[in-house]
Coordinates of C-alpha atoms and ligand atoms in Angstrom, one line a residue:
X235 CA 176.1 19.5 222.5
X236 CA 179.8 17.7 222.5
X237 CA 180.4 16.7 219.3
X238 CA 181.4 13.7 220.0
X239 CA 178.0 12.4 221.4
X240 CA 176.4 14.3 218.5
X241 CA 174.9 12.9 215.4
X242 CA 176.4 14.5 212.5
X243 CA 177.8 11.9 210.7
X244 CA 180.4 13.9 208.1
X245 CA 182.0 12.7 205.0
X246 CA 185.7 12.9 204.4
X247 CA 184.8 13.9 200.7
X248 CA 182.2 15.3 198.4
X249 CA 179.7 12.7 197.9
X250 CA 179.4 11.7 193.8
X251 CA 176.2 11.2 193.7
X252 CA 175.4 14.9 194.2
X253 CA 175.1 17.6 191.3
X254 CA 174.5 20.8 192.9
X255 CA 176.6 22.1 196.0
X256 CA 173.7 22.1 198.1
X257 CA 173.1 18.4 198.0
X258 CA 177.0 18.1 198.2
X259 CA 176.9 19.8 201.6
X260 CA 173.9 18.4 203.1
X261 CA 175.1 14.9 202.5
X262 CA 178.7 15.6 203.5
X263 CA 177.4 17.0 206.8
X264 CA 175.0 14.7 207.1
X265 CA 172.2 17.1 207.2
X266 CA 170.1 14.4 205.3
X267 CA 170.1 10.6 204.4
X268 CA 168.4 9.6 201.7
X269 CA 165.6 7.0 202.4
X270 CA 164.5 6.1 199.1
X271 CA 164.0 8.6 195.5
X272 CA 163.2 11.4 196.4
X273 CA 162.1 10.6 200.1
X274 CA 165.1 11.6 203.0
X275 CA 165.3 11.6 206.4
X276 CA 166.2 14.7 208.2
X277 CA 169.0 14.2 210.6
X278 CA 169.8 16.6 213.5
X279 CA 171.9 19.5 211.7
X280 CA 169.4 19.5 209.0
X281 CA 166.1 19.3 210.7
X282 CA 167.8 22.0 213.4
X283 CA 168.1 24.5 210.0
X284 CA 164.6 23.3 208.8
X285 CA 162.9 23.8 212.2
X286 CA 164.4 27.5 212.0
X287 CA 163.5 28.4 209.0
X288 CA 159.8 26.9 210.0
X289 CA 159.5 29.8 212.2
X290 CA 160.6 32.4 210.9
X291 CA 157.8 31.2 208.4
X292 CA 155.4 31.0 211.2
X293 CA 156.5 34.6 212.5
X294 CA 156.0 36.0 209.6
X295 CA 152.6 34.4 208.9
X296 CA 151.2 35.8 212.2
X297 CA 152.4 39.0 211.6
X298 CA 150.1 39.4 208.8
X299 CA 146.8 38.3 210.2
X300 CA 147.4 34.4 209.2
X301 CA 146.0 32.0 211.5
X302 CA 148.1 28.6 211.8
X303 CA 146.2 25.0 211.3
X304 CA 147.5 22.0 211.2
X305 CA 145.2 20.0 208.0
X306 CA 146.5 16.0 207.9
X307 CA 149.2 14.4 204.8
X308 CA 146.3 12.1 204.1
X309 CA 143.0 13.3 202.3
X310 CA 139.6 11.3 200.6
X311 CA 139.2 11.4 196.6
X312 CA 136.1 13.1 197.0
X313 CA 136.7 16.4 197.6
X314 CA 138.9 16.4 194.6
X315 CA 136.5 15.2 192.6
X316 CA 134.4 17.9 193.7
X317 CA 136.7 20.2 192.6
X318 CA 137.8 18.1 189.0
X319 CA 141.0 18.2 189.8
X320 CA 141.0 14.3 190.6
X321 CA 141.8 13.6 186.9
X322 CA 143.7 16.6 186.0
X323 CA 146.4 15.8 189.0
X324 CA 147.6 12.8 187.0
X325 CA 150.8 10.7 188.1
X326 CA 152.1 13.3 190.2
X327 CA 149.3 12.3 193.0
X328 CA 150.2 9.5 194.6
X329 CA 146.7 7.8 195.6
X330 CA 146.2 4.4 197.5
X331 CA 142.9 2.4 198.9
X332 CA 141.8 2.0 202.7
X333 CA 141.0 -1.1 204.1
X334 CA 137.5 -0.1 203.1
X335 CA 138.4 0.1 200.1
X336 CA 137.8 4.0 199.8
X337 CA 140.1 5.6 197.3
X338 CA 143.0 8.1 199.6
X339 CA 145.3 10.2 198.7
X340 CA 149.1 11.6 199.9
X341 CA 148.1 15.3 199.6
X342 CA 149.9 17.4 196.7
X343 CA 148.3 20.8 197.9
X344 CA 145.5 21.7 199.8
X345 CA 143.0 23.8 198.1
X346 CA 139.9 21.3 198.3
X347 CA 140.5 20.4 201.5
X348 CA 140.8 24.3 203.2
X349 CA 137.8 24.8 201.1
X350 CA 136.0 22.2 202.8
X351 CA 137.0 23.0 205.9
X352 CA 135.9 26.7 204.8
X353 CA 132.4 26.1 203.9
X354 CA 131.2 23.9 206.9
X355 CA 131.8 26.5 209.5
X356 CA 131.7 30.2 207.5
X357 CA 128.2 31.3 206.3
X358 CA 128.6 35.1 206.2
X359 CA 130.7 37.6 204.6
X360 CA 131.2 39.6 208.1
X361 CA 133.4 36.6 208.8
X362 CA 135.9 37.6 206.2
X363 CA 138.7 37.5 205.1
X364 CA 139.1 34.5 206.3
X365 CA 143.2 33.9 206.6
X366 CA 144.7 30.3 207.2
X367 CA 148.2 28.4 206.5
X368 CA 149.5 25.4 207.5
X369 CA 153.1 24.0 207.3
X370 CA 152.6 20.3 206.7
X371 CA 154.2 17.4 204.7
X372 CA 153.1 17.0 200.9
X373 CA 154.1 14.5 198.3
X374 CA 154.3 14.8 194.7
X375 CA 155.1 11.8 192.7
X376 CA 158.1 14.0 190.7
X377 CA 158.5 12.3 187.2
X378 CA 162.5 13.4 188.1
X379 CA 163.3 13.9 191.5
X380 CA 166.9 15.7 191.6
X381 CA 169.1 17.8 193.5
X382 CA 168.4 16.2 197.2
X383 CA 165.7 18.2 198.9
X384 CA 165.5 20.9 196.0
X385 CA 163.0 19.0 193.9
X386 CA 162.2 16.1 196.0
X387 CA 158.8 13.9 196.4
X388 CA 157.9 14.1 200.2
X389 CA 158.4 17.7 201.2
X390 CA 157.9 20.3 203.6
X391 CA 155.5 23.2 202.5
X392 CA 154.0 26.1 204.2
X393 CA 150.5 26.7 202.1
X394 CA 148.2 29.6 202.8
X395 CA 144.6 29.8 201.7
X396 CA 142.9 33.5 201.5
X397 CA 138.8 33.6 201.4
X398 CA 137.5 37.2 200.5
X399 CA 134.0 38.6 199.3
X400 CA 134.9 40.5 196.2
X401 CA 138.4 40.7 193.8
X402 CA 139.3 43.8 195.4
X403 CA 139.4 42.6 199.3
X404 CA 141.1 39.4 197.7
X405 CA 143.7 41.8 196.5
X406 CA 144.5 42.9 199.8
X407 CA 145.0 39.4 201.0
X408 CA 147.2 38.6 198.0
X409 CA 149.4 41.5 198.8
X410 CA 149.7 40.7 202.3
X411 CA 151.4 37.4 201.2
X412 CA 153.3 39.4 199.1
X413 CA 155.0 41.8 202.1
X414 CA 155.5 38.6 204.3
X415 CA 156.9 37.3 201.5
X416 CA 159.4 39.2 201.0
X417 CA 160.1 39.8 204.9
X418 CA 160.0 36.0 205.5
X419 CA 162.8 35.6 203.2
X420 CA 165.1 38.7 203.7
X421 CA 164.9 37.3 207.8
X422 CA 167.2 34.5 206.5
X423 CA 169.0 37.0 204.3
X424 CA 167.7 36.1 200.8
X425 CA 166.8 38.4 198.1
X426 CA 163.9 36.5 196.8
X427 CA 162.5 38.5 193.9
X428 CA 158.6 38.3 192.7
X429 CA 158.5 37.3 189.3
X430 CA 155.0 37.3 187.1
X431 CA 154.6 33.3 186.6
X432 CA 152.4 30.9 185.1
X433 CA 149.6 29.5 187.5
X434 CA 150.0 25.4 186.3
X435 CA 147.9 23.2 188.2
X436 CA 146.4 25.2 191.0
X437 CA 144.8 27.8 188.4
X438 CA 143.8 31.2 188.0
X439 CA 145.3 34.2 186.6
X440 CA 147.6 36.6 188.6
X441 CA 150.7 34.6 190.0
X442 CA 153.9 35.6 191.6
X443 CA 157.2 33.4 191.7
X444 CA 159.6 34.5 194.6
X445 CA 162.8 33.8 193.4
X446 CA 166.5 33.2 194.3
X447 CA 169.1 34.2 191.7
X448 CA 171.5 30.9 191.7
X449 CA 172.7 29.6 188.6
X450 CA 171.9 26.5 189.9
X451 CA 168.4 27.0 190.0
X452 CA 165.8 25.4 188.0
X453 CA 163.4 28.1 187.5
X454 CA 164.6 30.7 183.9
X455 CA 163.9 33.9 184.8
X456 CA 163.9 37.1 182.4
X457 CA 164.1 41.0 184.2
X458 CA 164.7 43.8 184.5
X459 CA 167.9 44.3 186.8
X460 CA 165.8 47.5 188.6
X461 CA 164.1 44.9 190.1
X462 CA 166.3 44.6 192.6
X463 CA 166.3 48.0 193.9
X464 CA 163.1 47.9 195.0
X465 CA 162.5 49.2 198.7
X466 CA 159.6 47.4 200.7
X467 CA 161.2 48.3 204.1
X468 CA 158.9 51.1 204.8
X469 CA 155.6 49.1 203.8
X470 CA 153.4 48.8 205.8
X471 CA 150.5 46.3 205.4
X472 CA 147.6 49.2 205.3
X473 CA 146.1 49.2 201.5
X474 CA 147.3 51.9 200.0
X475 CA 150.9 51.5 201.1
X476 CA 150.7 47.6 200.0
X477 CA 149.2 48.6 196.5
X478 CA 152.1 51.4 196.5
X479 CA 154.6 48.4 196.8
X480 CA 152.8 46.1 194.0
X481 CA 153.2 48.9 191.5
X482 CA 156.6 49.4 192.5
X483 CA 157.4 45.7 191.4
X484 CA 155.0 45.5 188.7
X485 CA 156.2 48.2 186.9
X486 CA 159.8 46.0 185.5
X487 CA 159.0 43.5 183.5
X488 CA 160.4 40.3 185.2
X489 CA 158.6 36.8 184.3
X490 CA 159.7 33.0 184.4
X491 CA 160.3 31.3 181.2
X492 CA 156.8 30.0 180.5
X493 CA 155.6 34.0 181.0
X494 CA 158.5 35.1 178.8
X495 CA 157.5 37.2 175.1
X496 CA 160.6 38.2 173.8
X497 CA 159.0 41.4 172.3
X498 CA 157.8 42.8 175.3
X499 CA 161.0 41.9 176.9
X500 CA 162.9 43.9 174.6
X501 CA 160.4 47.0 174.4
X502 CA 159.8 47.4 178.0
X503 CA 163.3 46.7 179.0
X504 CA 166.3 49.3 177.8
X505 CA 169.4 46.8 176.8
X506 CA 171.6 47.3 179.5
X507 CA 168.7 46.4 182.5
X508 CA 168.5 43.3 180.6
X509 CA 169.0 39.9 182.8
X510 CA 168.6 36.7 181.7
X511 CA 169.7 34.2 184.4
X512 CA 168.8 31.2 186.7
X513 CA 167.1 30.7 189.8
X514 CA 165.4 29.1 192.8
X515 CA 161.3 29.3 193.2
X516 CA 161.4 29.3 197.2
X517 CA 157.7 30.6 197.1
X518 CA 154.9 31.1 195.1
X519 CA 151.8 32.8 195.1
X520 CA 148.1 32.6 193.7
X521 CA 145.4 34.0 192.8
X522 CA 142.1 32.0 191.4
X523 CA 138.7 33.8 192.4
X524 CA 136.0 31.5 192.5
X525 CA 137.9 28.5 190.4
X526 CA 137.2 26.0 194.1
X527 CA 134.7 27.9 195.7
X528 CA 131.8 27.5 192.5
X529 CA 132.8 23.8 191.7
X530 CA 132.8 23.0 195.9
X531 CA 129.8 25.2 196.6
X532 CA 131.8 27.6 199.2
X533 CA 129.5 30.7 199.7
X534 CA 128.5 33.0 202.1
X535 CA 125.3 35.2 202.6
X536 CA 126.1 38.9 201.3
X537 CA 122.9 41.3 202.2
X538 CA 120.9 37.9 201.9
X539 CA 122.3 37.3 198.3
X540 CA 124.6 33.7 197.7
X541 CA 128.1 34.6 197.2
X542 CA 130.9 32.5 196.2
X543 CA 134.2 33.5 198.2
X544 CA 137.4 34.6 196.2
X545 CA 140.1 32.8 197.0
X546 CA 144.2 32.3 196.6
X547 CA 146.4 30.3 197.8
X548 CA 150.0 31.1 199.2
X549 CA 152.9 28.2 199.6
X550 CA 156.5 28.5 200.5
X551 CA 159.2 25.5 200.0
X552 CA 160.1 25.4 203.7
X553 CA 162.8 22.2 203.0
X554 CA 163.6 23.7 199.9
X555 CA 164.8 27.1 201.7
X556 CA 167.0 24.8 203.6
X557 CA 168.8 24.1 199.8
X558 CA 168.3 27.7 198.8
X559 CA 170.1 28.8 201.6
X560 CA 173.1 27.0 200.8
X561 CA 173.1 28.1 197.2
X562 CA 173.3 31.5 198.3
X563 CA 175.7 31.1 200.8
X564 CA 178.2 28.3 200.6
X565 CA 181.6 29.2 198.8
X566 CA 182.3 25.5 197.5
X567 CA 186.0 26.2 196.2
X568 CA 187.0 27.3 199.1
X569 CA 184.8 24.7 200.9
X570 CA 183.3 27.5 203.9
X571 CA 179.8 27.9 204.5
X572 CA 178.3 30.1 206.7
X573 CA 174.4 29.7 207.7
X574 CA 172.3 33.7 208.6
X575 CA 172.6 33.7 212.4
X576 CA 168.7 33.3 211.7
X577 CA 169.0 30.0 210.1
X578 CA 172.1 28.7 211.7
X579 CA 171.8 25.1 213.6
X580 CA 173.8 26.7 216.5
X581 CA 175.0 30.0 217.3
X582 CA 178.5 29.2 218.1
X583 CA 181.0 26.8 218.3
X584 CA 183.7 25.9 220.7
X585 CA 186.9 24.9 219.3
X586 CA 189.5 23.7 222.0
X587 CA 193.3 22.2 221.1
X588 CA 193.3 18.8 223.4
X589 CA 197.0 17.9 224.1
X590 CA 197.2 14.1 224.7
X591 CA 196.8 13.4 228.3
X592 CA 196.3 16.9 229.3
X593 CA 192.1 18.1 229.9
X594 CA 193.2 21.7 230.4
X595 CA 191.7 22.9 227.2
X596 CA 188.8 21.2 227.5
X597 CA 187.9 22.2 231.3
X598 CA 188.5 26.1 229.8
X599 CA 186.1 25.1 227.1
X600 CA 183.7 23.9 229.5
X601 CA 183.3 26.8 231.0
X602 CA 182.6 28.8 228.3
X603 CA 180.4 26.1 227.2
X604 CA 178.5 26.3 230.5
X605 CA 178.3 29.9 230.6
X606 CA 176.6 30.9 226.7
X607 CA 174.4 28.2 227.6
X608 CA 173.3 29.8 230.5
X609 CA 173.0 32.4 228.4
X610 CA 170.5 30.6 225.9
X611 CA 173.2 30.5 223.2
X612 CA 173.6 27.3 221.3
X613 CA 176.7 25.9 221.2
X614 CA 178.4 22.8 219.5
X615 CA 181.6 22.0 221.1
X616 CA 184.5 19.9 219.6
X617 CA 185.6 17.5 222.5
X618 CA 187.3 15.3 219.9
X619 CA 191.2 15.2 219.8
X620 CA 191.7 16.2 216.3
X621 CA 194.1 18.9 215.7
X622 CA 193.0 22.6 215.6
X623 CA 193.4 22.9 211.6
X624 CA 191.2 19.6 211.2
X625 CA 188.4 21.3 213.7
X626 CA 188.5 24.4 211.5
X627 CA 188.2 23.0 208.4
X628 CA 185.4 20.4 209.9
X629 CA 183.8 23.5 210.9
X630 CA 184.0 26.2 207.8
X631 CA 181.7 23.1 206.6
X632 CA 179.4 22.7 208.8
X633 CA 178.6 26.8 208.8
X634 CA 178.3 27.5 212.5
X635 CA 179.0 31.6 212.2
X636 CA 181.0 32.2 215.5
X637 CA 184.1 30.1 216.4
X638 CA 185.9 30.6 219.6
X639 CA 189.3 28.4 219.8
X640 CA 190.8 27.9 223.1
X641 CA 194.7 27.4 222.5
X642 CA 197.4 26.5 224.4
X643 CA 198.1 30.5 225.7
X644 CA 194.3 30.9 227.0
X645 CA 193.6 34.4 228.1
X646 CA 190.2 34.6 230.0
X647 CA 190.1 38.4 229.1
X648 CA 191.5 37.7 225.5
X649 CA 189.1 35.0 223.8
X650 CA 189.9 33.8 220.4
X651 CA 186.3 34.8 219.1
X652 CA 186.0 34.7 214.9
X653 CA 183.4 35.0 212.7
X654 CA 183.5 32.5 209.7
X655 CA 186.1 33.7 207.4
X656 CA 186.8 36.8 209.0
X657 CA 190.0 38.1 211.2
X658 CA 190.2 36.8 214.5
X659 CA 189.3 39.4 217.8
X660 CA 190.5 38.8 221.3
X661 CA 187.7 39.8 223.5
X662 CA 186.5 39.1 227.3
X663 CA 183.7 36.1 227.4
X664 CA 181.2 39.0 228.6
X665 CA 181.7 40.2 225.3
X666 CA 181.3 37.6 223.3
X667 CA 177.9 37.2 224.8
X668 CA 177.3 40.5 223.9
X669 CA 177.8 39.8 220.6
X670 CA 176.3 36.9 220.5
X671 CA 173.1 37.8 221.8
X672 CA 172.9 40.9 219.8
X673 CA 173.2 39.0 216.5
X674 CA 170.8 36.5 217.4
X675 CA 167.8 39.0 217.8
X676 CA 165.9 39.4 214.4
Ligands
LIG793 N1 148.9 25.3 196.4 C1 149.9 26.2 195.9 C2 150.3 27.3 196.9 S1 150.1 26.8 198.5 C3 151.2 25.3 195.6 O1 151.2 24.2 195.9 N2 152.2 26.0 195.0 S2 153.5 25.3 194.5 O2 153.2 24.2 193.7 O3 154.2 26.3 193.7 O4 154.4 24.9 195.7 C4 154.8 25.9 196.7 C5 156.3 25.8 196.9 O5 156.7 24.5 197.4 C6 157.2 26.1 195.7 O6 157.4 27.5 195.5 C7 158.5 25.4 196.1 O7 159.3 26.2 196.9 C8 158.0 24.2 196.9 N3 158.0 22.9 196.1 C9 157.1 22.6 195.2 N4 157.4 21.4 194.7 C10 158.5 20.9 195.3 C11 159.3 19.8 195.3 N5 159.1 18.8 194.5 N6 160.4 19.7 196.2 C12 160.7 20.7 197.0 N7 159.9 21.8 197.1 C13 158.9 21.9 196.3

């Protein structure tokens, strides 16, 4: 892409409107426009890092067994009257009529409607578990929407549903989650920690938080800072080794605020493993037995008996990760971002000095253009005729990791090739290919 066809409509300054730098950088490089409270539009960088991080979601989901549907933004009342949560939802449900007059709804979450989707196909317990996600719009009429796409109205959520026969194969699915949990999110190089948490709306009584220390964050979190030495690489997701991995997390105490009892905080925690800090709930897990399978009649025949499948449900803040992400990573005083490789909306960028009359620089920079996109690299390159410190400070914004800069003493064998922040290296384009390609594999 040359950026001067490209739509990435960047502000000279920090827009004043925004609290958090997250929403300060999205707006300034126009990752998002705002469409009305809590409603945006994703423009091309954003919806680029969004897509990206959709994937890896999707990757991850697979890995474990999941199988992808796509359920629709739009569901009937009647299921959640079925299920009494109707009522219960309150003003956060956003519900219209049909022309029929037939009462709608924008869908929060999806637990009635996975249910009944469940039920009519799935009449014996040899068909379990039964595994299924979905990464779909949802709205949630936010009393407060703040902090751009962190806690917005529409949003974009990845929500798993997990039917079992009994608690303990339920378990097994919860703790499936729980591994491509934390595998989803280190992909994009997060350290999302599972926190005990409060079940709210969707019920139950065993709930996990996955959460992003940023001080930032809404979420107050309380733990024990051995927490974050926990080891899941060698997990594998065979019982045992998943129940193995549980313990090892369940064993510090580490809750959000409405979990928190300052006793137990203090007797299971030795003083100096004390944290109390901030953060961001990217994902959350739950689980809630028979709470929508009873009340919506979801059974299956067991050995000719009637029984109602266990069930949890599983959601990740895909949109929100793309505000996470930048919490984590964007160094606001000094004004440089840089986006995982994983993550980033392209893999490199091209940065060429353009003398007034004079397309030297810029045929150079074609090539190399031409070439990493032969090579399936992504690459943004600056064909406008600002000078070289503008483009770099344009560009430590807008987070692209590589940089190559094509100055006025070219050397085809000695590319200007740098990393975000880091020293420059003068290297061959073969190698920068190389590189390139080797850092985009994950
Ligand atoms: N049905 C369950 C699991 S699928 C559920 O809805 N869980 S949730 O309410 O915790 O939402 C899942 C994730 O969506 C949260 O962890 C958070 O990352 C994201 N999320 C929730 N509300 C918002 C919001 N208003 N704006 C942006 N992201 C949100």
């Amino acid at each position: 892409m040359y950026f001067s066809k490209s739509f990435i409509p960047i502000l000279k300054n920090n827009p004043t409107e925004a609290k958090i730098k997250s929403h300060k950088l999205m707006l300034r490089t126009g990752m998002i426009k705002q469409s009305s409270a809590g409603i945006y539009s994703w423009l091309p960088l954003g919806f680029k890092v969004m897509k990206k991080i959709e994937n890896i979601v999707r990757e991850e989901q697979n890995r474990v067994g999941v199988q992808e549907i796509l359920m629709p933004t739009i569901q009937s009342s009647e299921i959640w009257k079925e299920s009494g949560r109707y009522e219960d939802y309150g003003e956060e449900m956003l519900r219209f009529k049909d022309r029929q007059n037939r009462e709608m709804l924008y869908g929060p979450t999806n637990e009635e409607l996975v249910t009944e989707i469940f039920r009519s196909s799935i009449k014996s317990y040899k068909s379990l578990p039964q595994l299924l996600y979905h990464i779909q719009w949802k709205f949630r009429d936010e009393l407060r929407p703040r902090f751009g796409i962190m806690r917005c109205r529409e949003f974009y959520m990845k929500d798993a549903y997990s039917f079992d026969i009994s608690d303990e194969e339920a378990n097994y699915s919860y703790n499936k989650f729980f591994i491509s949990y934390l595998n989803t999110f280190k992909r994009m190089e997060l350290s999302a920690i599972p926190m005990a948490a409060d079940t709210g709306p969707i019920g139950g009584n065993l709930s996990h938080e996955f959460i992003i220390l940023a001080d930032t964050g809404e979420s107050k979190i309380f733990t024990d800072k051995r927490i974050f030495e926990v080891d899941s690489t060698k997990t594998t997701i065979d019982k045992n080794s998943l129940i193995k991995l549980r313990n090892d997390y369940d064993k510090f105490y580490s809750v959000t605020d409405e979990k928190f009892n300052k006793v137990k905080f203090e007797t299971n925690v030795p003083e100096n493993f004390r944290l109390q800090t901030k953060g961001i709930e990217v994902g959350h897990i739950f689980y809630f037995g028979d709470k929508y399978s009873k009340s919506m009649n979801a059974s299956v025949d067991f050995n000719g008996k009637k029984e109602f499948v266990k069930m949890g449900s599983y959601g990740i803040g895909v949109s929100r990760l793309v505000g996470a992400i930048i919490e984590a990573k964007y160094d606001d005083t000094k004004e440089i971002m840089k986006w995982p490789m994983t993550v980033s909306p392209y893999d490199c960028c091209i940065l060429p000095i353009i003398n007034k009359n004079d397309n030297l620089n810029l045929e150079k920079a074609n090539n190399i253009y031409n070439a990493l996109i032969e090579n399936k690299i992504d690459v943004l390159i600056d064909d406008t005729e600002e000078n070289l410190s503008s483009k770099i400070k344009k560009f430590n914004l807008l987070g692209i990791p590589f940089q190559i800069i094509i100055g006025n003493n070219f050397n085809q064998q000695k590319i200007e090739f740098k990393e975000i922040n880091e020293e420059p290296k003068y290297i061959s384009l073969e190698n920068i290919i190389k590189i390139l390609k080797s850092k985009k594999i994950n």
